[in-house]
């Protein structure tokens, strides 16, 4: 199985060396060095004052966390301008993704937009075409909402079998943040919709000028024209200064660097909703406008990049989400889906947002096949990969929400596998 990342490999080897008791000289030295900071000794950081305030005007994580980063899979795309970096899900907890770790997916690179030159046009089947500046958008009534964003291609490499060894790569095209912005409905009301208005086209100001058609009913429901994430302004990678938030729907319609909203009476059938982001079935027919992201879950730890470190008490931790509303329940299996137990959800349970689940258990060193299965408030149950393939075939790239299996080996290593 491909391990696309060097850093991960190194970490795992270091763990194995330690676990097998084959401590090399340098490892032993490092231990002796660090023991001087352990009880009953007074550690270095207590012997003298630390760095004063003001030297870190914008804070970064501890230097010991430098391994917690977005990663790429080099062979997935030909150019970095049209590529993806993945959220390190195995290194995070709770439901909020830190801004600097949100996966990025661009079709034409990151547009660096001067906020003074940011304009949002609204035209087409409206009574009054409008152009908003960023400040004008900020003066309108605000909403704050936590939503997940999942790329339709998340887990797309796994349709034909287990491929990538790490939940960062198999499931890391998802993030969940709090957005601040104005409801799209408010802008549409200001422009005044013509009676024939049925669809809306959102277009980005990036080099890809990425555009998608969205039914007006969704635009009037819960879409947000957002300019903040987790309190601060959007990051350039996430569409600074303005992006469209389309709760529960595939990431591709969440147009970043938003510059134009055109109102029409039918969809535009853009590139991203014809040759891409349609789902080719076994019959040769393709499903189009598969907007909603169905319920899905993944165990983030243990997972291939986060092996089990000790026998005895262990915490299984994972994420679940549904584009159709709230997650109602998450089940965990230790034996490849033969027996299921209800996981404990901790923290907020919000519509179209991630939830965090845990399952605590004692590990005696036996091989396990870990799975999780999400259920949402509509009663929908996350399917097995085989059940999904029966309906969808294996030609698809998009909308793979099948149940993931991690094999736990006796040495604590974890592998991406499939059970028959
Ligand atoms: N918007 C523009 N303008 N250009 C893009 O390339 N990529 C889309 C969408 N919006 C894209 C875009 C895709 S495919 C996804 S999955 C999401 O943005 C990714 O959002 P993120 O980079 O904030 O994770
Ligand atoms: Co995408």
Short mmCIF file of C-alpha atoms and ligand atoms in Angstrom, two decimals:
data_model
loop_
_atom_site.label_atom_id
_atom_site.label_comp_id
_atom_site.label_asym_id
_atom_site.label_seq_id
_atom_site.Cartn_x
_atom_site.Cartn_y
_atom_site.Cartn_z
CA UNK A 1 0.00 0.00 0.00
CA UNK A 2 1.33 3.40 -0.92
CA UNK A 3 2.73 5.47 1.90
CA UNK A 4 2.89 8.81 0.11
CA UNK A 5 4.65 10.66 2.84
CA UNK A 6 8.22 10.54 4.10
CA UNK A 7 7.58 12.24 7.42
CA UNK A 8 4.99 9.67 8.36
CA UNK A 9 7.33 6.84 7.51
CA UNK A 10 10.06 8.31 9.66
CA UNK A 11 7.73 8.78 12.61
CA UNK A 12 6.55 5.21 12.32
CA UNK A 13 10.08 3.81 12.12
CA UNK A 14 11.08 5.77 15.19
CA UNK A 15 8.09 4.36 17.04
CA UNK A 16 8.97 0.83 15.98
CA UNK A 17 12.59 1.15 17.08
CA UNK A 18 11.44 2.36 20.49
CA UNK A 19 8.77 -0.29 20.83
CA UNK A 20 11.14 -3.13 19.97
CA UNK A 21 13.66 -1.95 22.56
CA UNK A 22 16.40 -1.58 19.92
CA UNK A 23 17.43 1.83 21.22
CA UNK A 24 20.36 3.06 19.13
CA UNK A 25 23.05 5.25 20.75
CA UNK A 26 21.51 8.50 19.63
CA UNK A 27 18.10 7.52 20.99
CA UNK A 28 19.61 6.55 24.37
CA UNK A 29 21.51 9.89 24.49
CA UNK A 30 18.35 11.78 23.70
CA UNK A 31 16.61 10.00 26.58
CA UNK A 32 19.40 10.84 29.05
CA UNK A 33 19.31 14.44 27.86
CA UNK A 34 15.57 14.73 28.41
CA UNK A 35 15.65 12.93 31.80
CA UNK A 36 17.28 15.99 33.34
CA UNK A 37 14.00 17.79 32.75
CA UNK A 38 11.96 15.07 34.47
CA UNK A 39 10.91 14.84 38.14
CA UNK A 40 12.46 15.18 40.67
CA UNK A 41 14.75 17.57 38.71
CA UNK A 42 13.86 21.17 38.00
CA UNK A 43 13.43 21.42 34.21
CA UNK A 44 15.29 23.93 32.01
CA UNK A 45 12.15 25.92 31.30
CA UNK A 46 11.66 26.61 35.01
CA UNK A 47 15.25 27.78 35.64
CA UNK A 48 14.98 30.98 33.63
CA UNK A 49 12.25 33.33 32.35
CA UNK A 50 10.87 32.54 28.93
CA UNK A 51 10.48 34.75 25.88
CA UNK A 52 8.54 37.93 26.60
CA UNK A 53 5.31 39.06 25.00
CA UNK A 54 5.21 40.86 21.68
CA UNK A 55 7.71 38.76 19.81
CA UNK A 56 4.99 36.62 18.29
CA UNK A 57 2.40 39.09 16.99
CA UNK A 58 0.68 36.25 15.17
CA UNK A 59 1.06 33.04 17.17
CA UNK A 60 2.18 29.69 15.82
CA UNK A 61 1.92 26.20 17.34
CA UNK A 62 4.75 24.91 19.56
CA UNK A 63 7.89 23.88 17.66
CA UNK A 64 7.22 20.36 18.92
CA UNK A 65 4.06 20.29 16.78
CA UNK A 66 5.83 20.95 13.49
CA UNK A 67 4.69 17.55 12.22
CA UNK A 68 1.04 18.64 12.32
CA UNK A 69 0.73 19.89 8.75
CA UNK A 70 -1.27 19.60 5.55
CA UNK A 71 0.27 17.05 3.21
CA UNK A 72 0.03 16.36 -0.50
CA UNK A 73 0.09 13.17 -2.55
CA UNK A 74 2.47 14.11 -5.37
CA UNK A 75 1.22 11.57 -7.91
CA UNK A 76 -2.42 12.66 -7.60
CA UNK A 77 -2.11 15.78 -9.75
CA UNK A 78 0.18 17.06 -12.46
CA UNK A 79 0.60 20.66 -11.30
CA UNK A 80 0.52 22.36 -7.88
CA UNK A 81 -1.81 25.05 -9.25
CA UNK A 82 -4.54 22.49 -9.77
CA UNK A 83 -4.06 20.24 -6.80
CA UNK A 84 -5.04 19.39 -3.25
CA UNK A 85 -3.44 19.31 0.19
CA UNK A 86 -5.06 17.22 2.91
CA UNK A 87 -6.17 18.02 6.48
CA UNK A 88 -4.14 16.04 9.09
CA UNK A 89 -7.29 14.54 10.63
CA UNK A 90 -5.27 11.99 12.62
CA UNK A 91 -3.58 14.79 14.58
CA UNK A 92 -6.69 16.79 15.47
CA UNK A 93 -9.55 16.47 17.94
CA UNK A 94 -12.89 18.15 18.58
CA UNK A 95 -14.83 19.36 15.54
CA UNK A 96 -13.19 22.68 14.56
CA UNK A 97 -10.37 22.56 12.01
CA UNK A 98 -7.65 25.16 12.75
CA UNK A 99 -7.49 27.64 9.85
CA UNK A 100 -3.93 26.80 8.86
CA UNK A 101 -4.74 23.09 8.60
CA UNK A 102 -7.88 23.22 6.44
CA UNK A 103 -7.32 21.16 3.31
CA UNK A 104 -7.02 23.24 0.13
CA UNK A 105 -8.26 22.44 -3.33
CA UNK A 106 -7.60 24.89 -6.14
CA UNK A 107 -8.10 24.58 -9.88
CA UNK A 108 -6.01 27.61 -10.82
CA UNK A 109 -3.85 28.41 -7.80
CA UNK A 110 -4.53 30.84 -4.95
CA UNK A 111 -5.83 34.26 -6.01
CA UNK A 112 -4.23 37.00 -3.84
CA UNK A 113 -7.00 39.60 -3.82
CA UNK A 114 -6.59 43.13 -2.47
CA UNK A 115 -9.73 43.57 -0.32
CA UNK A 116 -10.01 47.17 -1.54
CA UNK A 117 -10.53 45.78 -5.06
CA UNK A 118 -12.95 43.06 -3.99
CA UNK A 119 -16.33 43.34 -5.71
CA UNK A 120 -19.29 41.01 -5.75
CA UNK A 121 -21.63 41.44 -8.74
CA UNK A 122 -25.23 40.30 -8.67
CA UNK A 123 -27.00 40.36 -12.03
CA UNK A 124 -29.23 38.45 -14.45
CA UNK A 125 -32.91 37.96 -13.66
CA UNK A 126 -33.08 40.67 -10.98
CA UNK A 127 -34.87 44.01 -10.70
CA UNK A 128 -31.70 45.87 -9.68
CA UNK A 129 -28.23 44.58 -10.64
CA UNK A 130 -25.91 45.30 -7.70
CA UNK A 131 -22.18 45.48 -6.99
CA UNK A 132 -21.07 45.09 -3.36
CA UNK A 133 -17.73 46.10 -1.88
CA UNK A 134 -16.34 44.08 1.03
CA UNK A 135 -17.26 46.87 3.45
CA UNK A 136 -20.81 46.91 2.12
CA UNK A 137 -21.08 43.16 2.72
CA UNK A 138 -19.77 43.65 6.27
CA UNK A 139 -22.43 46.29 6.98
CA UNK A 140 -25.25 43.81 6.35
CA UNK A 141 -26.76 41.64 9.13
CA UNK A 142 -24.35 38.82 10.07
CA UNK A 143 -24.72 35.14 10.85
CA UNK A 144 -22.25 32.73 12.48
CA UNK A 145 -22.53 29.07 11.50
CA UNK A 146 -20.35 25.98 11.89
CA UNK A 147 -20.39 23.76 8.79
CA UNK A 148 -18.28 20.97 7.32
CA UNK A 149 -16.98 21.28 3.77
CA UNK A 150 -16.18 18.01 2.01
CA UNK A 151 -14.77 17.78 -1.51
CA UNK A 152 -16.88 15.44 -3.66
CA UNK A 153 -13.60 13.65 -4.50
CA UNK A 154 -12.81 12.84 -0.85
CA UNK A 155 -12.06 9.07 -0.66
CA UNK A 156 -12.23 9.06 -4.46
CA UNK A 157 -9.03 7.03 -4.79
CA UNK A 158 -10.55 4.18 -2.77
CA UNK A 159 -13.33 3.12 -5.19
CA UNK A 160 -11.38 0.14 -6.53
CA UNK A 161 -9.91 -0.95 -3.20
CA UNK A 162 -7.70 0.25 -0.35
CA UNK A 163 -5.12 2.68 -1.73
CA UNK A 164 -3.73 5.32 0.59
CA UNK A 165 -2.34 4.53 4.02
CA UNK A 166 -3.67 7.27 6.26
CA UNK A 167 -6.96 8.98 7.03
CA UNK A 168 -5.27 12.25 6.07
CA UNK A 169 -5.18 10.94 2.50
CA UNK A 170 -8.33 8.80 2.42
CA UNK A 171 -10.59 11.30 4.25
CA UNK A 172 -8.61 14.54 4.61
CA UNK A 173 -10.58 16.54 2.05
CA UNK A 174 -12.93 17.69 4.77
CA UNK A 175 -12.79 20.58 7.22
CA UNK A 176 -15.24 22.13 9.66
CA UNK A 177 -15.06 25.78 10.67
CA UNK A 178 -17.26 28.61 11.93
CA UNK A 179 -18.15 31.06 9.16
CA UNK A 180 -19.23 34.65 9.56
CA UNK A 181 -21.03 36.40 6.73
CA UNK A 182 -24.33 37.52 5.29
CA UNK A 183 -27.08 35.15 4.19
CA UNK A 184 -27.20 35.03 0.38
CA UNK A 185 -30.96 35.46 0.72
CA UNK A 186 -30.41 39.01 2.03
CA UNK A 187 -28.41 39.99 -1.08
CA UNK A 188 -30.99 38.42 -3.40
CA UNK A 189 -33.80 40.30 -1.64
CA UNK A 190 -31.91 43.58 -2.12
CA UNK A 191 -31.56 42.89 -5.85
CA UNK A 192 -35.17 41.69 -6.19
CA UNK A 193 -35.75 38.41 -8.05
CA UNK A 194 -37.70 38.23 -11.32
CA UNK A 195 -40.54 35.65 -11.26
CA UNK A 196 -38.68 33.44 -13.79
CA UNK A 197 -35.55 33.18 -11.57
CA UNK A 198 -34.74 29.51 -10.80
CA UNK A 199 -30.96 29.04 -10.78
CA UNK A 200 -27.95 31.01 -9.70
CA UNK A 201 -24.43 30.83 -11.08
CA UNK A 202 -21.53 31.52 -8.72
CA UNK A 203 -18.16 32.41 -10.23
CA UNK A 204 -14.72 32.84 -8.68
CA UNK A 205 -12.13 35.54 -9.42
CA UNK A 206 -9.24 33.03 -9.50
CA UNK A 207 -7.35 32.03 -12.66
CA UNK A 208 -9.76 29.07 -13.03
CA UNK A 209 -12.75 31.44 -12.87
CA UNK A 210 -14.45 28.40 -11.42
CA UNK A 211 -18.21 28.51 -11.73
CA UNK A 212 -21.16 26.36 -10.69
CA UNK A 213 -24.96 26.42 -11.03
CA UNK A 214 -26.97 26.23 -7.81
CA UNK A 215 -30.78 25.95 -7.57
CA UNK A 216 -32.37 29.15 -6.26
CA UNK A 217 -34.18 27.17 -3.53
CA UNK A 218 -30.80 26.34 -1.94
CA UNK A 219 -29.53 29.91 -2.41
CA UNK A 220 -32.59 31.20 -0.53
CA UNK A 221 -32.32 28.55 2.17
CA UNK A 222 -29.01 28.51 4.06
CA UNK A 223 -26.21 29.74 1.74
CA UNK A 224 -23.86 32.35 3.20
CA UNK A 225 -21.60 34.86 1.51
CA UNK A 226 -18.81 34.47 4.08
CA UNK A 227 -15.74 36.58 4.80
CA UNK A 228 -14.58 35.16 8.14
CA UNK A 229 -13.56 31.69 9.33
CA UNK A 230 -13.09 30.87 13.01
CA UNK A 231 -13.31 34.56 13.83
CA UNK A 232 -10.57 35.91 11.58
CA UNK A 233 -10.79 36.84 7.92
CA UNK A 234 -10.80 33.93 5.45
CA UNK A 235 -7.35 32.60 4.60
CA UNK A 236 -6.19 33.19 0.99
CA UNK A 237 -6.32 29.40 0.49
CA UNK A 238 -9.99 29.40 1.51
CA UNK A 239 -11.07 32.23 -0.82
CA UNK A 240 -10.06 35.52 0.86
CA UNK A 241 -11.83 37.83 1.05
CA UNK A 242 -15.22 36.31 0.11
CA UNK A 243 -16.43 32.76 -0.51
CA UNK A 244 -19.78 31.08 -0.92
CA UNK A 245 -20.84 28.67 1.83
CA UNK A 246 -23.25 26.00 0.61
CA UNK A 247 -24.02 23.90 3.72
CA UNK A 248 -24.06 20.12 3.28
CA UNK A 249 -23.28 20.29 -0.45
CA UNK A 250 -20.15 19.12 -2.25
CA UNK A 251 -17.14 21.38 -1.77
CA UNK A 252 -16.92 22.27 -5.44
CA UNK A 253 -20.00 24.52 -5.27
CA UNK A 254 -18.50 26.52 -2.36
CA UNK A 255 -16.99 29.02 -4.82
CA UNK A 256 -13.93 30.79 -3.42
CA UNK A 257 -12.75 34.32 -4.28
CA UNK A 258 -16.41 34.95 -5.17
CA UNK A 259 -16.84 37.74 -7.75
CA UNK A 260 -20.15 37.14 -9.52
CA UNK A 261 -23.63 35.74 -8.90
CA UNK A 262 -25.80 35.52 -11.98
CA UNK A 263 -29.47 34.68 -11.69
CA UNK A 264 -31.05 32.63 -14.49
CA UNK A 265 -33.96 30.34 -15.30
CA UNK A 266 -31.90 27.19 -15.94
CA UNK A 267 -28.50 25.70 -15.05
CA UNK A 268 -25.44 26.73 -17.07
CA UNK A 269 -23.93 23.23 -17.44
CA UNK A 270 -20.43 24.50 -16.75
CA UNK A 271 -17.32 22.33 -17.05
CA UNK A 272 -17.44 21.55 -13.32
CA UNK A 273 -20.96 20.07 -13.59
CA UNK A 274 -20.58 18.13 -16.85
CA UNK A 275 -17.13 16.68 -17.54
CA UNK A 276 -16.34 16.92 -13.79
CA UNK A 277 -18.42 16.44 -10.64
CA UNK A 278 -20.84 14.04 -12.33
CA UNK A 279 -20.82 10.36 -11.34
CA UNK A 280 -20.33 7.85 -14.15
CA UNK A 281 -22.31 4.67 -13.46
CA UNK A 282 -21.63 1.11 -14.65
CA UNK A 283 -24.32 1.55 -17.34
CA UNK A 284 -22.40 4.41 -18.93
CA UNK A 285 -25.00 6.92 -17.73
CA UNK A 286 -23.85 9.69 -15.43
CA UNK A 287 -25.60 11.14 -12.40
CA UNK A 288 -25.63 14.94 -12.57
CA UNK A 289 -26.10 17.57 -9.86
CA UNK A 290 -25.30 15.20 -7.02
CA UNK A 291 -24.97 18.11 -4.65
CA UNK A 292 -25.60 16.65 -1.19
CA UNK A 293 -22.84 14.91 0.75
CA UNK A 294 -24.36 11.81 2.36
CA UNK A 295 -23.58 10.73 5.91
CA UNK A 296 -20.01 9.54 6.41
CA UNK A 297 -17.60 8.86 9.25
CA UNK A 298 -14.00 7.84 9.81
CA UNK A 299 -11.91 6.77 12.77
CA UNK A 300 -9.11 9.32 12.85
CA UNK A 301 -7.14 7.65 15.66
CA UNK A 302 -5.95 4.96 15.69
CA UNK A 303 -5.28 5.03 11.95
CA UNK A 304 -2.24 4.28 9.76
CA UNK A 305 -0.50 7.57 10.63
CA UNK A 306 -1.50 7.25 14.30
CA UNK A 307 -0.60 3.71 15.42
CA UNK A 308 -1.65 2.21 18.76
CA UNK A 309 1.06 2.96 21.31
CA UNK A 310 0.18 0.66 24.20
CA UNK A 311 -1.94 -2.28 25.26
CA UNK A 312 -4.71 -1.77 27.75
CA UNK A 313 -6.93 1.29 27.83
CA UNK A 314 -7.19 3.03 24.44
CA UNK A 315 -9.41 5.75 23.03
CA UNK A 316 -10.85 5.41 19.54
CA UNK A 317 -11.61 8.86 18.17
CA UNK A 318 -13.36 9.84 14.97
CA UNK A 319 -15.45 12.29 12.97
CA UNK A 320 -18.91 11.94 11.44
CA UNK A 321 -20.93 14.33 9.28
CA UNK A 322 -24.01 14.47 7.06
CA UNK A 323 -25.08 16.94 4.42
CA UNK A 324 -28.73 16.17 5.21
CA UNK A 325 -28.80 17.46 8.77
CA UNK A 326 -27.65 16.27 12.18
CA UNK A 327 -25.79 13.08 12.98
CA UNK A 328 -28.04 10.96 15.19
CA UNK A 329 -25.71 8.09 16.10
CA UNK A 330 -22.30 6.62 15.33
CA UNK A 331 -21.47 2.93 15.76
CA UNK A 332 -18.03 1.40 16.06
CA UNK A 333 -16.99 -2.17 15.21
CA UNK A 334 -13.77 -3.87 16.32
CA UNK A 335 -14.31 -6.96 14.17
CA UNK A 336 -14.88 -5.72 10.64
CA UNK A 337 -18.61 -5.06 10.99
CA UNK A 338 -19.80 -8.27 12.66
CA UNK A 339 -20.66 -6.58 15.95
CA UNK A 340 -21.47 -2.92 16.45
CA UNK A 341 -21.43 -0.82 19.62
CA UNK A 342 -22.74 2.73 19.97
CA UNK A 343 -19.99 5.34 20.16
CA UNK A 344 -20.09 8.28 22.56
CA UNK A 345 -20.59 11.62 20.83
CA UNK A 346 -18.94 14.47 22.71
CA UNK A 347 -19.35 18.19 22.03
CA UNK A 348 -21.71 20.04 19.72
CA UNK A 349 -24.14 18.17 17.47
CA UNK A 350 -25.04 20.67 14.75
CA UNK A 351 -26.72 20.44 11.36
CA UNK A 352 -24.30 19.84 8.49
CA UNK A 353 -21.30 20.05 10.81
CA UNK A 354 -18.81 17.45 11.98
CA UNK A 355 -19.42 15.64 15.28
CA UNK A 356 -16.66 14.05 17.36
CA UNK A 357 -17.16 10.51 18.61
CA UNK A 358 -15.19 8.31 20.98
CA UNK A 359 -15.12 4.66 21.90
CA UNK A 360 -12.97 3.58 24.82
CA UNK A 361 -11.75 -0.01 25.00
CA UNK A 362 -9.06 -2.33 26.35
CA UNK A 363 -6.66 -3.68 23.74
CA UNK A 364 -4.96 -6.99 24.56
CA UNK A 365 -2.76 -6.98 21.45
CA UNK A 366 -5.10 -9.00 19.23
CA UNK A 367 -5.68 -8.04 15.59
CA UNK A 368 -8.68 -5.78 15.12
CA UNK A 369 -10.66 -4.52 12.13
CA UNK A 370 -11.87 -1.08 13.16
CA UNK A 371 -14.87 0.49 11.45
CA UNK A 372 -17.28 3.33 12.12
CA UNK A 373 -20.78 3.82 10.74
CA UNK A 374 -22.73 7.08 10.83
CA UNK A 375 -26.50 7.52 10.95
CA UNK A 376 -28.16 10.87 10.35
CA UNK A 377 -31.48 12.31 11.47
CA UNK A 378 -33.20 11.25 8.22
CA UNK A 379 -32.53 7.61 9.21
CA UNK A 380 -29.89 7.20 6.47
CA UNK A 381 -27.13 4.76 7.42
CA UNK A 382 -23.61 4.99 5.98
CA UNK A 383 -23.25 2.01 3.59
CA UNK A 384 -20.46 -0.54 3.25
CA UNK A 385 -18.12 0.00 0.31
CA UNK A 386 -19.48 -3.10 -1.40
CA UNK A 387 -23.10 -1.95 -1.01
CA UNK A 388 -22.09 1.36 -2.56
CA UNK A 389 -20.29 -0.33 -5.46
CA UNK A 390 -23.38 -2.45 -6.21
CA UNK A 391 -25.30 0.73 -7.01
CA UNK A 392 -22.55 3.00 -8.27
CA UNK A 393 -19.99 0.66 -9.88
CA UNK A 394 -16.30 1.61 -9.72
CA UNK A 395 -16.09 4.22 -12.49
CA UNK A 396 -16.86 6.97 -10.03
CA UNK A 397 -14.46 9.41 -8.49
CA UNK A 398 -16.96 11.32 -6.43
CA UNK A 399 -19.25 10.72 -3.45
CA UNK A 400 -17.55 7.69 -1.90
CA UNK A 401 -19.00 7.59 1.63
CA UNK A 402 -18.42 3.86 2.21
CA UNK A 403 -17.41 2.46 5.60
CA UNK A 404 -13.62 2.59 6.15
CA UNK A 405 -11.71 -0.33 7.71
CA UNK A 406 -8.41 -0.01 9.61
CA UNK A 407 -6.57 -3.23 10.50
CA UNK A 408 -4.76 -3.05 13.86
CA UNK A 409 -1.75 -5.38 13.87
CA UNK A 410 -0.31 -7.01 17.03
CA UNK A 411 2.59 -4.49 17.00
CA UNK A 412 0.16 -1.58 17.02
CA UNK A 413 0.69 -0.63 13.38
CA UNK A 414 -2.47 0.22 11.46
CA UNK A 415 -3.22 -0.50 7.81
CA UNK A 416 -5.89 0.58 5.33
CA UNK A 417 -7.72 -2.64 4.33
CA UNK A 418 -11.06 -3.83 3.02
CA UNK A 419 -13.13 -6.67 4.42
CA UNK A 420 -15.12 -8.89 2.05
N1 LIG B 1 -13.57 28.04 -5.99
C1 LIG B 1 -12.75 28.56 -6.91
N2 LIG B 1 -12.96 29.83 -7.31
N3 LIG B 1 -11.72 27.85 -7.46
C2 LIG B 1 -11.50 26.54 -7.07
O1 LIG B 1 -10.56 25.94 -7.57
N4 LIG B 1 -12.26 24.63 -5.70
C3 LIG B 1 -13.49 24.02 -5.22
C4 LIG B 1 -14.18 24.91 -4.19
N5 LIG B 1 -14.24 26.27 -4.63
C5 LIG B 1 -12.36 25.95 -6.11
C6 LIG B 1 -13.39 26.75 -5.57
C7 LIG B 1 -13.35 22.70 -4.66
S1 LIG B 1 -13.27 21.38 -5.75
C8 LIG B 1 -13.43 22.47 -3.33
S2 LIG B 1 -13.43 20.91 -2.69
C9 LIG B 1 -13.46 23.59 -2.37
O2 LIG B 1 -13.44 24.84 -2.99
C10 LIG B 1 -12.27 23.47 -1.44
O3 LIG B 1 -12.31 24.46 -0.46
P1 LIG B 1 -11.06 24.71 0.47
O4 LIG B 1 -9.86 24.93 -0.40
O5 LIG B 1 -11.42 25.83 1.35
O6 LIG B 1 -10.86 23.44 1.28
CO1 LIG B 2 -13.47 19.62 -4.46
#
